[in-house]
Coordinates of C-alpha atoms in Angstrom, one line a residue:
Chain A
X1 CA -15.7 -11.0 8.1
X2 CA -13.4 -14.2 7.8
X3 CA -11.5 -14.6 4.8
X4 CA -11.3 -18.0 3.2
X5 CA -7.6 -17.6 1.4
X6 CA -7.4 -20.9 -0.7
X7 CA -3.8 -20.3 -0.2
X8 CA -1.2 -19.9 2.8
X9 CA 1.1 -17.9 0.1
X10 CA -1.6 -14.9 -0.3
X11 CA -2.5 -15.3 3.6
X12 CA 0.7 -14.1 4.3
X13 CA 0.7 -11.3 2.0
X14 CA -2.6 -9.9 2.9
X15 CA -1.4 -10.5 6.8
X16 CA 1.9 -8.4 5.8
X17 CA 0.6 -6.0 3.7
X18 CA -2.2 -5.5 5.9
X19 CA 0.4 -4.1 8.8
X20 CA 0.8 -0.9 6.8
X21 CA 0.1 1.9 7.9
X22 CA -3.7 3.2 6.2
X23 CA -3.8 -0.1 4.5
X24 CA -6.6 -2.2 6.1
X25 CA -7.6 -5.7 5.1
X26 CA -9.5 -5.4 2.0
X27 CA -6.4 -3.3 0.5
X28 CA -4.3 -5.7 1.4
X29 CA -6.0 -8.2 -0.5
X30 CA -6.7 -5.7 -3.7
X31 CA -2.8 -5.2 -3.6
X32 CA -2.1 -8.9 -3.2
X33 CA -4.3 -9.8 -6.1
X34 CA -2.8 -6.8 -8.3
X35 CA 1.0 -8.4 -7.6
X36 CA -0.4 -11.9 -8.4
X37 CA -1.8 -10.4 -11.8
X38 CA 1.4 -8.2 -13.0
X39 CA 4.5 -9.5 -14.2
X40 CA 6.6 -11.5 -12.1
X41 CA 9.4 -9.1 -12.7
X42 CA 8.0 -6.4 -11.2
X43 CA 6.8 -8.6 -8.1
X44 CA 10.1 -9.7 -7.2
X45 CA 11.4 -6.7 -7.7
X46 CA 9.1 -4.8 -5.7
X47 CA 9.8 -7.5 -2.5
X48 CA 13.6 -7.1 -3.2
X49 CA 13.5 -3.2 -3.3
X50 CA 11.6 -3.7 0.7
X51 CA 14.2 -5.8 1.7
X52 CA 17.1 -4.5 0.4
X53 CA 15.3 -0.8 1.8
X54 CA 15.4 -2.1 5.1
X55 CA 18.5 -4.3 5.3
X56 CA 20.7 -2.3 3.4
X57 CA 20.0 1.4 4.4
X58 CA 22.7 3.8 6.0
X59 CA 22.5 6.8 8.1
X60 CA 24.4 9.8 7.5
X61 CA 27.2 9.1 10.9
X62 CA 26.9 13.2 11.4
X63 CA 23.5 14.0 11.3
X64 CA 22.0 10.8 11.0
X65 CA 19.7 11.9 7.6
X66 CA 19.4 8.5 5.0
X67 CA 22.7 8.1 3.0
X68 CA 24.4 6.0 1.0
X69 CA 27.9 7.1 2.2
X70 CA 29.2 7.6 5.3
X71 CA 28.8 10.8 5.2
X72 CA 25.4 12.4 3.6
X73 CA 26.0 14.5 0.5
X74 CA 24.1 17.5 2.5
X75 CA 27.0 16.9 5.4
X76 CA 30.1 16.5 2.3
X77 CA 29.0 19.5 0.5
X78 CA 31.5 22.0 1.6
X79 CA 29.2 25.1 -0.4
X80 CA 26.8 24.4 2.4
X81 CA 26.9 26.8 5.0
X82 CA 28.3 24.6 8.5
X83 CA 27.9 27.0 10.9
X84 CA 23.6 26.7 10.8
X85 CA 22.5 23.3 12.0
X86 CA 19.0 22.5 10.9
X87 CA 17.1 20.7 13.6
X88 CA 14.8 17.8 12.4
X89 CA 12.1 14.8 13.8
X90 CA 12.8 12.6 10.8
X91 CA 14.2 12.1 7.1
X92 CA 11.3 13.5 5.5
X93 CA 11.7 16.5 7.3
X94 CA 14.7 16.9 5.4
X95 CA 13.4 15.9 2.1
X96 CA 10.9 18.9 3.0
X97 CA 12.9 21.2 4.2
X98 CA 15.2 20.5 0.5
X99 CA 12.7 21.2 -1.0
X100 CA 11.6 24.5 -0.4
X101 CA 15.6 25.6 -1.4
X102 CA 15.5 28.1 1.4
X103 CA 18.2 26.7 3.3
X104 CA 21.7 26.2 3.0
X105 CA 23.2 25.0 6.2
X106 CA 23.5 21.1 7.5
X107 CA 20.5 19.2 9.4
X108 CA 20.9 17.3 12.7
X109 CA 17.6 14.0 12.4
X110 CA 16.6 13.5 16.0
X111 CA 15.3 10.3 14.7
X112 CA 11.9 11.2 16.6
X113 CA 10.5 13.7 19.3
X114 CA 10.3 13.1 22.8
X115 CA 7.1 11.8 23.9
X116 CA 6.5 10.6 27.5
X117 CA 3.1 8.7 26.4
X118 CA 4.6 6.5 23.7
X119 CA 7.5 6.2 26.0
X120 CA 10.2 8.3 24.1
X121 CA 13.0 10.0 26.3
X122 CA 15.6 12.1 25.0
X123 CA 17.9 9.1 25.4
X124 CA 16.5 6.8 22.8
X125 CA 17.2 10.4 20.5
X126 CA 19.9 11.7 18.8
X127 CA 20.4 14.5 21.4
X128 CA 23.3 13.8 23.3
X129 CA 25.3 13.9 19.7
X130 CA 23.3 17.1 18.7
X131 CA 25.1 18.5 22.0
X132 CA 28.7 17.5 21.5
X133 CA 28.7 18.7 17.6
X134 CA 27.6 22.4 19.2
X135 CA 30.2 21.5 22.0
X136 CA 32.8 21.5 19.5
X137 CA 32.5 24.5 18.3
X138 CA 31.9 25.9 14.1
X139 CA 28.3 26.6 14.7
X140 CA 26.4 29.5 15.7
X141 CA 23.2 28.9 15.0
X142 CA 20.5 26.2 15.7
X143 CA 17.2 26.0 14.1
X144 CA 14.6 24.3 16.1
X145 CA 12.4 23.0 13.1
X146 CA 10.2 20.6 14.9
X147 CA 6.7 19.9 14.6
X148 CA 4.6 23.0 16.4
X149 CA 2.6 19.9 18.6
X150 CA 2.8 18.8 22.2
X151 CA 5.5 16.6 21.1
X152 CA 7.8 19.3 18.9
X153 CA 7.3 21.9 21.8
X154 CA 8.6 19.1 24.5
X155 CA 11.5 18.1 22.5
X156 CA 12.0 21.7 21.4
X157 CA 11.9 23.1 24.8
X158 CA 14.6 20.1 26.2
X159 CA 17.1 20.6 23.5
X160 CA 16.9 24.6 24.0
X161 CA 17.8 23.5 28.2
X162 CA 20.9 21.4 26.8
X163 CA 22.2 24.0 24.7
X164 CA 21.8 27.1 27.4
X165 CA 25.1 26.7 28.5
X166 CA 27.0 27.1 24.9
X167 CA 27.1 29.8 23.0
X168 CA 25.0 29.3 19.6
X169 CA 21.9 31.3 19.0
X170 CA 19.0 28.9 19.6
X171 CA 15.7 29.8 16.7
X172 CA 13.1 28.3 15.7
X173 CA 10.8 28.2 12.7
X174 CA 8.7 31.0 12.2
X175 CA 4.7 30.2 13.6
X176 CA 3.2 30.7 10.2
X177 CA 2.5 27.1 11.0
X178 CA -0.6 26.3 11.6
X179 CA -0.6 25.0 15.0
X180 CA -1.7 20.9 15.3
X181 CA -0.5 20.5 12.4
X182 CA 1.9 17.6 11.1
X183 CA 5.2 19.3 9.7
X184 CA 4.7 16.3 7.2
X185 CA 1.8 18.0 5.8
X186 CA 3.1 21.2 5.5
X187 CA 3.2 23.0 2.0
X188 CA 6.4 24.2 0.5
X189 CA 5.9 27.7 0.5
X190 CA 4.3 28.4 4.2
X191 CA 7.3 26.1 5.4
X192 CA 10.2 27.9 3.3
X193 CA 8.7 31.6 4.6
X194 CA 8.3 29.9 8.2
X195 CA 12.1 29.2 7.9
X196 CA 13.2 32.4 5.9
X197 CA 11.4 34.3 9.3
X198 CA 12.6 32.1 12.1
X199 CA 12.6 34.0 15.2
X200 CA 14.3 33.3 19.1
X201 CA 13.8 30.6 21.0
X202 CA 12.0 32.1 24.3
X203 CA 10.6 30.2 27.1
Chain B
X1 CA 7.2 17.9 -7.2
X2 CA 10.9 16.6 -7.3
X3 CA 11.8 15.0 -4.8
X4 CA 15.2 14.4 -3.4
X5 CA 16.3 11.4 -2.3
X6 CA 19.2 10.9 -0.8
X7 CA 19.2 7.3 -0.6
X8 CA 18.8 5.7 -4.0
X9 CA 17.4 2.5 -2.2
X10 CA 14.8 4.7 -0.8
X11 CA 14.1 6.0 -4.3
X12 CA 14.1 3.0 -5.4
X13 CA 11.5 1.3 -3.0
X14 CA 9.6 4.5 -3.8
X15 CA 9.3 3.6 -7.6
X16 CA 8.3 -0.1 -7.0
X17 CA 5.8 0.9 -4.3
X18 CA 3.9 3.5 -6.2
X19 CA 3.2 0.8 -8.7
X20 CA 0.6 -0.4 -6.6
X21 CA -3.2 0.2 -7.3
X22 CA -4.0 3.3 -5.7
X23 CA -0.2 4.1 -4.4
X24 CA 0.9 7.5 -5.4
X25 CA 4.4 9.0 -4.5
X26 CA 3.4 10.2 -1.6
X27 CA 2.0 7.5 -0.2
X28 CA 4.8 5.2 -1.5
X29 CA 7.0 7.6 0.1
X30 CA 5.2 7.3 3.8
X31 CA 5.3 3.1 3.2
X32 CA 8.7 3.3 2.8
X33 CA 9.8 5.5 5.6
X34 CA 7.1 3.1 7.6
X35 CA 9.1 -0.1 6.5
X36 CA 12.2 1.6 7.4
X37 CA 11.0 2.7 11.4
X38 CA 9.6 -0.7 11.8
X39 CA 11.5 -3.7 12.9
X40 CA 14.0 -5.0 10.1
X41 CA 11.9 -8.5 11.0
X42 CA 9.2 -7.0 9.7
X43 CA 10.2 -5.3 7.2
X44 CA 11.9 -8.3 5.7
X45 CA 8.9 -10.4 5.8
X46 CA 7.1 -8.2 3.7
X47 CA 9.6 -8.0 0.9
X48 CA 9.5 -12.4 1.1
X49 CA 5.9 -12.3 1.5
X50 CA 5.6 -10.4 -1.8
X51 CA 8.4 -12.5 -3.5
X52 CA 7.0 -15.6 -2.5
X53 CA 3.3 -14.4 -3.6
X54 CA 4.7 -13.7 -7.2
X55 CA 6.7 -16.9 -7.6
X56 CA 5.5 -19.6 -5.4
X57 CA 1.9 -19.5 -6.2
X58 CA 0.2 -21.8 -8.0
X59 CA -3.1 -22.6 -9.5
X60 CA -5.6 -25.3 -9.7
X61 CA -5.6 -28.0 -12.7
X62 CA -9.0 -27.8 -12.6
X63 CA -11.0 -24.7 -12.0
X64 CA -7.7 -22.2 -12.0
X65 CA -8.4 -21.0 -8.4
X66 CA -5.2 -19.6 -6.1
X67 CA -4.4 -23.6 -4.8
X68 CA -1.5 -24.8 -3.0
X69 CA -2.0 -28.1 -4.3
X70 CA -2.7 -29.7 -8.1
X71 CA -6.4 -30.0 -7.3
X72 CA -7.8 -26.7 -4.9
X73 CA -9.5 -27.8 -1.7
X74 CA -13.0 -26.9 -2.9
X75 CA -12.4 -29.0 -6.3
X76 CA -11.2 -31.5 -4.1
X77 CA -13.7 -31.8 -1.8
X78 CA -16.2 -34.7 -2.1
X79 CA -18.9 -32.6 -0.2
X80 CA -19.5 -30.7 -3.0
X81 CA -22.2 -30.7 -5.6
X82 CA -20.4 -31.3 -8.8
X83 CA -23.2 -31.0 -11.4
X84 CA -22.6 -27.3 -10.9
X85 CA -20.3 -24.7 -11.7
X86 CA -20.4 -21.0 -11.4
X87 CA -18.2 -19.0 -13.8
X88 CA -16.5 -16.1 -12.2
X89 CA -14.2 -13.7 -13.7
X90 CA -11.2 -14.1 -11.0
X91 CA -10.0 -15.5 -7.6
X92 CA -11.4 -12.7 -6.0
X93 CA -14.9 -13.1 -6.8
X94 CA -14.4 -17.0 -5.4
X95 CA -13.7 -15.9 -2.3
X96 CA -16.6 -13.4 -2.2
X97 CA -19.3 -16.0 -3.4
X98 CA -17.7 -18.4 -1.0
X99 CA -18.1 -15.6 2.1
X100 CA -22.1 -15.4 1.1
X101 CA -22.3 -19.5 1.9
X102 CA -25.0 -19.9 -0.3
X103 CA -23.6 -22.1 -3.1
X104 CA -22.1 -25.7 -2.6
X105 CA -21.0 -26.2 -6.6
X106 CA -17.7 -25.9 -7.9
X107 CA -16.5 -23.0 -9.8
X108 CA -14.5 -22.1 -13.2
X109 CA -11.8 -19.0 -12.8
X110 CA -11.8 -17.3 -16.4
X111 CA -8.6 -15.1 -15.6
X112 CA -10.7 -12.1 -17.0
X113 CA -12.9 -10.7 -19.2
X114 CA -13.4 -10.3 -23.0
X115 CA -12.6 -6.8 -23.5
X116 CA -12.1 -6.0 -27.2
X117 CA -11.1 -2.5 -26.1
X118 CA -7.6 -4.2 -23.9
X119 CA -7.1 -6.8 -26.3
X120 CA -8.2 -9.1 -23.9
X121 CA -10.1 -11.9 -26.6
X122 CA -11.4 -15.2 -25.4
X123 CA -8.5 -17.1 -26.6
X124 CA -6.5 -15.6 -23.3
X125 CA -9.3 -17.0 -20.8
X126 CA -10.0 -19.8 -19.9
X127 CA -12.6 -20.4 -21.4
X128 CA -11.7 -23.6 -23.9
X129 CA -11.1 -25.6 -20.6
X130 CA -14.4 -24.4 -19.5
X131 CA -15.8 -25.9 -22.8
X132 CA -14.2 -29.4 -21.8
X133 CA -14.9 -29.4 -18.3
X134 CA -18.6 -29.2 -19.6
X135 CA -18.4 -31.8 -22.4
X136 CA -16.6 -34.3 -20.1
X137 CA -20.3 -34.6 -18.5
X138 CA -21.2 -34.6 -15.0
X139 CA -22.4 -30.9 -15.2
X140 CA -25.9 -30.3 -15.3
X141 CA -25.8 -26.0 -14.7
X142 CA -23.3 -23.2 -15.5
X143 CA -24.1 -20.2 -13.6
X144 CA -22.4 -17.4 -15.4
X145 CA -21.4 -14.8 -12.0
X146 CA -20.0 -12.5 -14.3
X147 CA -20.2 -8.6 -13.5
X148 CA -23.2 -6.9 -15.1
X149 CA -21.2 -4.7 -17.1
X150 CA -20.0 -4.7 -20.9
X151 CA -17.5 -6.6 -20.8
X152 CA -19.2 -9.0 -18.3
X153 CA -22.1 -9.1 -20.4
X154 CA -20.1 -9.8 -23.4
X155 CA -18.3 -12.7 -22.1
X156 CA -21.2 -14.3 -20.9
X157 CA -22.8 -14.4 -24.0
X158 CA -20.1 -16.0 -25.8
X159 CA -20.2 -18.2 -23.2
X160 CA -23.6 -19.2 -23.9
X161 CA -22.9 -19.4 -27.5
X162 CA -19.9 -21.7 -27.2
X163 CA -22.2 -24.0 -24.3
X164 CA -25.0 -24.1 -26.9
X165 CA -24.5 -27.5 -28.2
X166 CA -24.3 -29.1 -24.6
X167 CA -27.7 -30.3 -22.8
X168 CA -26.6 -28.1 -19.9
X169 CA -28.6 -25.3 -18.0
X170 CA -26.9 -22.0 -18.3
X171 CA -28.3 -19.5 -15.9
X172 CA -26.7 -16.0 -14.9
X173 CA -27.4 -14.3 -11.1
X174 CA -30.3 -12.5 -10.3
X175 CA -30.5 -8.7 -12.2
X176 CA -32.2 -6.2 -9.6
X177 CA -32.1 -4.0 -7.0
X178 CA -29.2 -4.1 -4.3
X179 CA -30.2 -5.5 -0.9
X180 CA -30.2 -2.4 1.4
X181 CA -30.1 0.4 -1.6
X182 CA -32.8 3.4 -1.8
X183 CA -34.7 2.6 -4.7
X184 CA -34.6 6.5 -5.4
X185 CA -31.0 5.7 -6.1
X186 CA -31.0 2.6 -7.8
X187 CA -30.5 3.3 -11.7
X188 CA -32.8 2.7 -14.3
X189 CA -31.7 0.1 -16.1
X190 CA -31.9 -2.0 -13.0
X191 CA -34.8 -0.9 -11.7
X192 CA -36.6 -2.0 -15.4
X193 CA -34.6 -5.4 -14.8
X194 CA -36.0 -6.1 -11.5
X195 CA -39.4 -5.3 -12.9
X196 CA -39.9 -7.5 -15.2
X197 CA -37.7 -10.5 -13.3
X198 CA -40.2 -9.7 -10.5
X199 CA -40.6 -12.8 -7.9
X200 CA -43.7 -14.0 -5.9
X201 CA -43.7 -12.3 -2.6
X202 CA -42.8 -14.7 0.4
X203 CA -42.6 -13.4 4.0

């Protein structure tokens, strides 16, 4: 169905809007035409709050989580416990992972998993800087806590190679994790017992 | 569910976003991890997309239709018949009666819908500049394409009230059953409607 937008102004909206993710044309125009409607305030503010999200964001220079510091409040804490290291796809793994209070070490964001059909090697990760913070030492223990899909197991499986040589007991989270599942869409309380019973890493 | 952020420009975008129609935490929280994986480009259009929506629009002198210029392209075309106008409730509903291509008139964007029960009275639509664009002549129909529900039906009786002293037609759309609907589930209300507005049979 083509559109007739009587204006280029709410053209590009819908267009823009319309490139997020679950949000198809028709949305696109429904959230356009809500913004028109509403107060300009909140309009502007809502655009600002997107740009200044992307523009302006930070990343933890340790383990790479969201931050507004240099270092993350997780990584500056020093009640947390810095000899676990929490391995995680994305941000909102942490944000999960917080939330189920069952863990009290520091997190390492990968930034992604490895995944040879979307063209994803472990270079364009944050895997050679997972190595050199085991490499220098303070941590014994590193908990794989990666999706339990094709992709998780991959990137699992690599980082376990790169860390055989050190010394740090290599886990991962417990499989009470339904397998093919998204770690996104996980609830709290099946992903706080997978971590409280977080076995080995075995081949 | 609290959620921590740990970026209070994430939180931030969070808020705005789950203002939307629709667009609870959750989901606000998976736009704005989306806007912040995709290209800052992108990401940056969006935010001035919405901006630009809120501030920059602008409306037509005439029939209050989205319009980039004083007068909208379909008041301003000569093409079209201007004895008629069809009353709609917003811009949306232009664009949907203009996707059908079955009318060639001009139309008349109220803004809304008396709705006693919002506060919404007819003093803030527009329908006082309807009531001059009628007495100015040159009209010979309203069509009232106003939803069939309360408030729709409320409207368009005072409407037809207000238009009462004018020699023009007022005429509403067709009451009946949906094209493509089981008549097993078409209500009865309608179904009475389309009974007694019943049409000659043509093949």
């Amino acid at each position: 169905m083509s559109q007739q937008f009587a204006s280029t102004l709410l053209e590009n909206a819908v267009n823009e809007l319309s490139r997020l993710p679950g949000v198809g044309r028709k949305t696109a125009l429904r959230l356009a035409l809500h913004i028109l409607r509403s107060d300009e305030k909140n309009g502007v503010a809502l655009g600002n709050a997107i740009i200044d999200l992307r523009r302006n964001i930070r990343y933890c220079d340790c383990c790479h989580n969201i931050s507004e510091t240099p270092l993350c409040p997780i990584c500056a804490d020093p009640l947390r416990d810095s000899s676990t290291l929490c391995v995680v796809e994305n941000v909102k793994d942490v944000m999960n992972l917080e939330n189920t209070r069952q863990y009290r070490g520091l997190y390492h964001v990968l930034g992604g998993l490895i995944s040879p059909i979307d063209g994803i090697g472990p270079d364009s990760l944050e895997i050679d800087s997972l190595v050199e913070r085991v490499n220098a030492g303070d941590i014994n223990e590193v908990i794989l806590a990666l999706s339990p899909t094709m992709d998780g197991e991959t990137t699992g499986y690599y980082i376990f190679r790169r860390l055989n040589g050190s010394h740090v007991a290599v886990t991962q989270l417990a499989r009470g994790v339904a397998i093919g599942n998204e770690l996104e869409y996980t609830d709290e309380i099946t992903l706080g017992r997978s971590l409280l019973n977080r076995t080995p890493f075995n081949e």
